[in-house]
Coordinates of C-alpha atoms in Angstrom, one line a residue:
M1375 CA -29.5 -23.6 128.5
S1376 CA -32.6 -24.0 130.6
F1377 CA -33.8 -27.5 131.1
T1378 CA -36.8 -26.8 128.8
V1379 CA -34.4 -25.8 126.0
R1380 CA -31.9 -28.4 127.1
S1381 CA -34.5 -31.1 126.6
I1382 CA -34.6 -30.1 123.0
L1383 CA -31.0 -29.4 122.4
R1384 CA -28.9 -31.8 124.4
R1385 CA -30.6 -35.1 124.5
T1386 CA -33.2 -34.9 121.9
A1387 CA -30.5 -33.9 119.5
T1388 CA -29.8 -37.6 119.8
V1389 CA -33.4 -38.8 120.0
A1390 CA -36.7 -37.3 121.2
V1391 CA -39.2 -40.0 122.2
T1392 CA -42.6 -39.8 123.8
A1393 CA -45.2 -42.4 124.3
V1394 CA -46.9 -41.1 121.1
A1395 CA -44.3 -40.1 118.5
V1396 CA -40.7 -39.3 117.6
V1397 CA -40.3 -35.6 117.1
A1398 CA -37.6 -33.8 115.3
P1399 CA -37.5 -30.4 117.0
S1400 CA -37.5 -27.4 114.7
T1401 CA -35.5 -25.3 117.3
L1402 CA -32.4 -27.4 117.0
T1403 CA -29.4 -25.0 116.7
A1404 CA -26.4 -27.2 116.0
A1405 CA -23.3 -25.9 114.4
P1406 CA -23.6 -25.4 110.6
A1407 CA -23.2 -28.6 108.6
A1408 CA -19.7 -28.9 107.2
A1409 CA -18.3 -31.3 104.6
A1410 CA -15.5 -32.0 107.0
D1411 CA -14.1 -35.5 106.6
Y1412 CA -14.7 -36.4 110.3
R1413 CA -13.4 -39.7 111.5
T1414 CA -15.7 -42.7 111.0
P1415 CA -17.3 -43.8 114.3
V1416 CA -17.1 -47.4 115.6
A1417 CA -20.9 -47.8 115.3
S1418 CA -22.8 -46.7 112.2
Y1419 CA -26.0 -45.7 114.1
K1420 CA -26.8 -43.1 116.7
I1421 CA -25.2 -43.6 120.1
G1422 CA -25.2 -40.5 122.4
D1423 CA -24.1 -40.4 126.1
P1424 CA -22.6 -43.9 126.1
G1425 CA -22.7 -45.7 129.4
V1426 CA -20.2 -48.6 129.3
L1427 CA -19.7 -51.9 131.0
H1428 CA -17.6 -54.9 130.1
A1429 CA -19.6 -58.0 131.2
G1430 CA -19.9 -61.6 130.0
G1431 CA -17.0 -61.3 127.6
K1432 CA -18.5 -58.4 125.7
W1433 CA -18.8 -54.6 125.9
V1434 CA -22.3 -53.3 126.7
V1435 CA -23.2 -49.7 125.9
L1436 CA -26.4 -47.9 127.0
A1437 CA -27.4 -44.7 125.2
T1438 CA -29.8 -41.9 125.4
G1439 CA -33.2 -42.9 123.9
S1440 CA -36.5 -44.3 125.1
W1441 CA -37.0 -46.8 127.9
S1442 CA -39.8 -48.4 125.9
T1443 CA -38.1 -49.0 122.5
T1444 CA -35.1 -51.0 121.4
N1445 CA -32.7 -48.2 120.5
T1446 CA -30.7 -47.9 123.8
I1447 CA -28.6 -51.0 124.3
S1448 CA -25.7 -52.2 122.1
T1449 CA -23.0 -54.9 122.4
A1450 CA -19.7 -55.8 120.8
T1451 CA -17.0 -58.3 121.6
E1452 CA -14.3 -55.7 120.8
A1453 CA -14.5 -52.0 121.6
A1454 CA -13.8 -51.2 117.9
G1455 CA -16.9 -53.2 117.0
P1456 CA -18.7 -54.4 115.1
W1457 CA -21.6 -53.1 117.3
S1458 CA -25.2 -54.2 117.1
R1459 CA -28.4 -53.2 119.0
V1460 CA -30.0 -55.6 121.4
G1461 CA -33.6 -56.5 120.6
N1462 CA -35.2 -55.6 124.0
A1463 CA -36.2 -52.3 125.6
L1464 CA -34.2 -50.7 128.5
L1465 CA -37.0 -51.1 131.0
T1466 CA -39.9 -53.6 131.4
R1467 CA -42.4 -50.9 132.2
R1468 CA -42.8 -47.3 133.2
P1469 CA -41.3 -46.4 136.6
G1470 CA -44.1 -45.3 139.0
W1471 CA -42.4 -41.9 139.6
A1472 CA -41.9 -41.1 135.9
S1473 CA -43.9 -39.3 133.2
S1474 CA -46.5 -41.4 131.4
G1475 CA -46.3 -39.2 128.3
D1476 CA -42.5 -38.8 127.9
H1477 CA -40.6 -42.1 127.8
S1478 CA -37.2 -40.5 127.1
V1479 CA -34.2 -41.6 129.2
W1480 CA -31.0 -39.6 129.3
A1481 CA -27.5 -41.0 129.7
P1482 CA -28.3 -44.5 131.2
S1483 CA -25.3 -46.4 132.7
E1484 CA -25.0 -49.6 134.7
V1485 CA -22.9 -51.5 137.2
R1486 CA -22.6 -55.1 138.3
V1487 CA -23.7 -55.7 141.9
D1488 CA -22.8 -58.9 143.7
G1489 CA -25.0 -59.4 146.7
S1490 CA -26.6 -62.0 148.9
S1491 CA -29.2 -62.8 146.2
G1492 CA -26.5 -63.3 143.5
T1493 CA -25.2 -61.1 140.7
R1494 CA -27.5 -58.4 139.4
Y1495 CA -27.0 -55.5 137.0
V1496 CA -28.3 -52.1 138.1
V1497 CA -29.1 -49.4 135.6
F1498 CA -29.2 -45.7 136.4
Y1499 CA -31.0 -43.2 134.1
A1500 CA -32.6 -39.7 134.1
A1501 CA -36.3 -39.6 133.3
V1502 CA -39.0 -36.9 133.4
L1503 CA -40.9 -36.7 136.7
A1504 CA -44.6 -37.4 136.5
G1505 CA -46.6 -34.2 136.3
Q1506 CA -43.6 -32.2 135.1
A1507 CA -42.8 -30.9 131.6
S1508 CA -39.1 -31.4 131.7
K1509 CA -37.7 -31.7 135.2
R1510 CA -35.8 -35.0 135.6
C1511 CA -34.6 -37.2 138.4
I1512 CA -32.4 -40.3 138.6
G1513 CA -34.0 -43.7 138.6
T1514 CA -32.8 -47.3 138.9
G1515 CA -33.7 -50.7 137.6
V1516 CA -32.4 -54.2 138.1
S1517 CA -31.8 -57.2 135.8
S1518 CA -30.0 -60.6 135.9
S1519 CA -28.5 -59.7 132.5
P1520 CA -26.2 -56.7 131.6
T1521 CA -28.3 -56.2 128.5
G1522 CA -31.6 -56.0 130.4
P1523 CA -34.4 -55.5 130.2
F1524 CA -34.3 -53.9 133.7
V1525 CA -37.2 -53.9 136.1
P1526 CA -37.6 -50.3 137.3
R1527 CA -37.9 -49.2 140.9
D1528 CA -41.0 -47.0 141.7
K1529 CA -39.1 -44.4 143.5
P1530 CA -36.1 -42.4 142.2
I1531 CA -32.7 -42.8 143.9
S1532 CA -31.7 -39.1 143.5
C1533 CA -34.1 -36.3 143.2
I1534 CA -35.0 -32.9 144.7
A1535 CA -36.9 -33.2 148.0
G1536 CA -40.5 -34.2 147.9
Y1537 CA -40.4 -37.1 145.5
G1538 CA -39.4 -40.0 147.9
A1539 CA -35.9 -40.4 146.7
A1540 CA -33.3 -42.2 148.9
D1541 CA -31.1 -39.2 148.1
P1542 CA -33.1 -36.0 148.4
E1543 CA -30.1 -33.9 147.4
P1544 CA -29.8 -31.7 150.5
G1545 CA -28.9 -28.1 149.7
T1546 CA -30.3 -28.1 146.1
V1547 CA -33.2 -25.9 145.0
A1548 CA -36.6 -26.9 143.8
A1549 CA -35.8 -25.6 140.3
D1550 CA -33.0 -28.2 139.9
S1551 CA -33.2 -31.0 137.4
T1552 CA -30.9 -34.1 138.0
I1553 CA -29.3 -35.9 135.1
D1554 CA -26.1 -37.8 133.9
P1555 CA -25.8 -40.6 136.5
T1556 CA -22.7 -42.8 136.6
A1557 CA -21.9 -45.2 139.4
S1558 CA -18.3 -46.2 140.2
Y1559 CA -16.6 -48.6 142.5
V1560 CA -13.6 -47.5 144.5
T1561 CA -11.6 -48.9 147.3
I1562 CA -11.1 -46.9 150.5
D1563 CA -9.3 -48.2 153.6
G1564 CA -9.5 -51.7 152.1
Q1565 CA -13.2 -51.5 151.6
R1566 CA -14.9 -51.7 148.2
R1567 CA -17.5 -48.9 147.9
L1568 CA -20.0 -47.8 145.3
Y1569 CA -20.6 -44.1 144.6
L1570 CA -23.2 -42.5 142.3
L1571 CA -22.3 -39.2 140.6
Y1572 CA -24.7 -36.9 138.8
K1573 CA -25.3 -33.4 137.7
T1574 CA -27.8 -30.8 138.8
Q1575 CA -28.7 -27.5 137.0
H1576 CA -31.0 -24.5 137.1
V1577 CA -31.3 -21.1 135.6
A1578 CA -29.4 -18.6 137.8
Y1579 CA -30.6 -15.5 136.1
V1580 CA -31.6 -14.0 132.8
D1581 CA -29.5 -10.9 131.6
S1582 CA -30.8 -7.8 129.9
N1583 CA -30.3 -9.4 126.5
G1584 CA -32.5 -12.3 127.4
Q1585 CA -29.6 -14.7 127.7
K1586 CA -30.0 -17.4 130.3
H1587 CA -27.1 -18.1 132.8
Y1588 CA -26.9 -21.4 134.6
Y1589 CA -25.8 -22.8 137.9
S1590 CA -24.6 -26.4 137.6
T1591 CA -23.1 -28.8 140.1
I1592 CA -21.6 -32.3 140.2
R1593 CA -22.8 -34.2 143.2
M1594 CA -22.0 -37.6 144.7
V1595 CA -23.6 -40.1 147.1
R1596 CA -22.5 -43.4 148.5
V1597 CA -24.8 -46.3 147.5
N1598 CA -25.6 -49.3 149.7
I1599 CA -24.2 -52.3 147.7
A1600 CA -26.1 -54.8 149.9
S1601 CA -29.4 -53.2 148.9
Y1602 CA -28.7 -53.5 145.1
A1603 CA -28.7 -49.7 144.9
T1604 CA -32.1 -49.1 146.5
E1605 CA -30.5 -47.3 149.5
V1606 CA -27.8 -44.8 150.1
L1607 CA -25.3 -44.4 152.9
G1608 CA -25.3 -40.8 154.2
D1609 CA -26.1 -37.6 152.4
S1610 CA -25.0 -36.6 148.9
H1611 CA -22.6 -33.7 148.7
Q1612 CA -21.6 -31.2 146.0
L1613 CA -18.1 -31.9 144.5
T1614 CA -17.9 -29.0 141.9
K1615 CA -20.0 -26.1 140.8
R1616 CA -20.2 -23.7 137.9
T1617 CA -22.0 -20.4 138.7
D1618 CA -22.3 -19.4 135.1
N1619 CA -22.0 -20.8 131.5
P1620 CA -20.5 -23.1 130.4
I1621 CA -22.1 -25.8 132.4
E1622 CA -20.3 -28.9 133.6
E1623 CA -21.9 -32.3 133.3
N1624 CA -21.4 -36.1 132.7
P1625 CA -19.3 -36.9 135.8
V1626 CA -17.2 -40.1 135.7
L1627 CA -15.0 -41.2 138.6
V1628 CA -12.1 -43.6 138.3
Q1629 CA -9.4 -44.7 140.7
R1630 CA -5.7 -45.6 140.2
G1631 CA -3.9 -46.4 143.4
A1632 CA -4.5 -43.7 145.9
T1633 CA -5.5 -41.1 143.3
F1634 CA -9.1 -40.4 142.1
T1635 CA -9.7 -38.8 138.7
L1636 CA -13.0 -37.0 138.0
F1637 CA -13.8 -36.6 134.3
T1638 CA -16.6 -34.2 133.2
S1639 CA -17.9 -32.7 129.9
V1640 CA -17.8 -28.9 129.3
G1641 CA -19.0 -26.6 126.6
G1642 CA -22.0 -26.3 124.3
Y1643 CA -23.5 -29.8 123.8
T1644 CA -24.6 -28.7 120.3
T1645 CA -21.1 -27.6 119.2
C1646 CA -17.9 -29.3 118.1
N1647 CA -16.2 -27.7 121.1
Y1648 CA -18.0 -29.9 123.5
H1649 CA -15.1 -31.7 125.3
T1650 CA -13.9 -33.7 128.2
E1651 CA -12.0 -32.2 131.2
W1652 CA -10.4 -33.8 134.3
R1653 CA -9.2 -33.1 137.8
Q1654 CA -7.6 -35.2 140.4
S1655 CA -7.7 -35.6 144.2
T1656 CA -6.5 -38.1 146.9
H1657 CA -9.6 -37.4 148.9
I1658 CA -12.9 -38.5 147.3
W1659 CA -15.0 -35.7 148.8
S1660 CA -12.6 -32.8 148.1
W1661 CA -11.8 -31.6 144.6
P1662 CA -10.0 -28.6 143.1
A1663 CA -12.2 -25.9 141.6
T1664 CA -10.3 -25.9 138.3
S1665 CA -10.1 -28.7 135.8
H1666 CA -7.9 -29.5 132.8
R1667 CA -8.9 -30.2 129.2
L1668 CA -8.2 -33.8 128.3
S1669 CA -5.6 -34.2 125.6
F1670 CA -6.5 -36.0 122.4
P1671 CA -4.3 -36.9 119.5
A1672 CA -3.8 -34.3 116.7
N1673 CA -5.5 -36.6 114.2
T1674 CA -8.7 -37.3 116.3
N1675 CA -10.8 -35.3 113.9
T1676 CA -14.2 -35.7 115.6
C1677 CA -16.9 -33.1 116.0
A1678 CA -16.8 -33.0 119.9
T1679 CA -15.0 -35.2 122.4
G1680 CA -17.5 -35.0 125.3
D1681 CA -20.0 -37.4 126.8
A1682 CA -17.0 -39.5 127.7
Q1683 CA -16.9 -42.6 129.9
V1684 CA -13.4 -43.8 130.9
A1685 CA -13.2 -47.5 131.8
P1686 CA -10.6 -50.2 132.3
G1687 CA -10.0 -52.0 129.0
L1688 CA -8.6 -55.3 127.8
P1689 CA -5.9 -56.5 128.3
D1690 CA -5.7 -55.7 132.0
N1691 CA -4.2 -52.4 133.0
S1692 CA -5.3 -50.8 129.8
W1693 CA -7.9 -48.0 129.6
R1694 CA -10.5 -47.0 127.1
I1695 CA -12.5 -43.8 126.6
F1696 CA -16.0 -44.0 124.9
F1697 CA -17.2 -40.6 123.7
S1698 CA -19.7 -38.9 121.4
G1699 CA -19.1 -36.9 118.3
R1700 CA -21.5 -35.7 115.5
Y1701 CA -21.1 -37.5 112.2
P1702 CA -21.0 -37.2 109.2
Y1703 CA -21.7 -33.5 109.6
A1704 CA -21.5 -31.0 112.5
S1705 CA -25.4 -30.8 112.3
S1706 CA -25.8 -34.6 112.4
S1707 CA -26.7 -36.8 115.3
F1708 CA -24.2 -38.2 117.8
K1709 CA -22.2 -41.4 117.0
M1710 CA -19.8 -43.2 119.3
Y1711 CA -16.0 -43.2 119.2
V1712 CA -13.5 -45.2 121.3
G1713 CA -9.9 -44.2 122.2
T1714 CA -7.1 -45.6 124.3
V1715 CA -6.1 -43.8 127.5
T1716 CA -2.6 -43.6 129.0
W1717 CA -1.5 -42.2 132.3
S1718 CA 1.8 -40.3 131.9
N1719 CA 3.1 -39.6 135.4
G1720 CA -0.5 -40.0 136.5
T1721 CA -1.9 -37.6 134.0
P1722 CA -4.6 -39.0 131.7
E1723 CA -4.4 -38.4 128.0
V1724 CA -5.9 -40.1 125.0
Y1725 CA -3.2 -41.9 123.1
S1726 CA -5.1 -43.1 120.0
I1727 CA -8.5 -43.3 118.5
L1728 CA -9.7 -46.8 117.3
D1729 CA -10.7 -47.3 113.7
P1730 CA -14.0 -49.3 113.3
A1731 CA -13.7 -53.0 112.9

């Protein structure tokens, strides 16, 4: 999909928000509704693109929505719920670099940053650039609470050149849009480091049948922890690329010992085949070109297993996967599911899916 169409199909399939109105796009082409008895999600309301953090004794999930309304932040003491929305907006105001007419934010996520001024929580999100119809960049905001609201910075952190971003994405083209930010801590040579991963995409060509073909990449940049994520250390670099459909997106990096695992989402976002894949490396900047489909239990029974974030769970040394699936029908909006992740001989697989509390 192009980003114009993608802004309709991928994120606004979850929620389309502008400063004026909520719009239900007539061009939505999800899979036909089916009376399949899909598994019940852990939250009863829409949560797409979950960005997950465990802080203050509770789980905090950020979701695609609007920066100016109260539909993006949810909390629960247990991963299985019950989940409830927080009563504040994601951001305190419009970022100076972002559109005044389109308040939508895609795939927000956050990290805790401990610095010289104390503990802060930094949110990363994709918003539409001012003066653009659909092109997005990655912004940040800061709060003393993991549930916000976050005070936005007035320059993006990752964006194509010309918009004042700390990371101008060297080597990308002007047509690129930048979305799906997730920041991860890793330890290298005994030093704790913070990296921001994201996805870029543009139309590569249109074939004789009018079908658009896409070029997508996963990129990463090291973030300066001391700056509370206002600065980067060095250039961003491309980790993976797809030179045609299907696109690859939603990168999440985790570390176990000396091995890094990169999770991504692949397939049509509007279909039940949208799923999670993984690849591994012992060098954070070098990754194999091919990935593997993440194994889920036979009884998972969800419409899609993509948009996943894998995070350490409770008790210690356990892992959780938070992902999106359409419910109750294949044409419905996204809801959130949670599973347990095991590492058999270092290979990740989803062992079980949690029933809602």
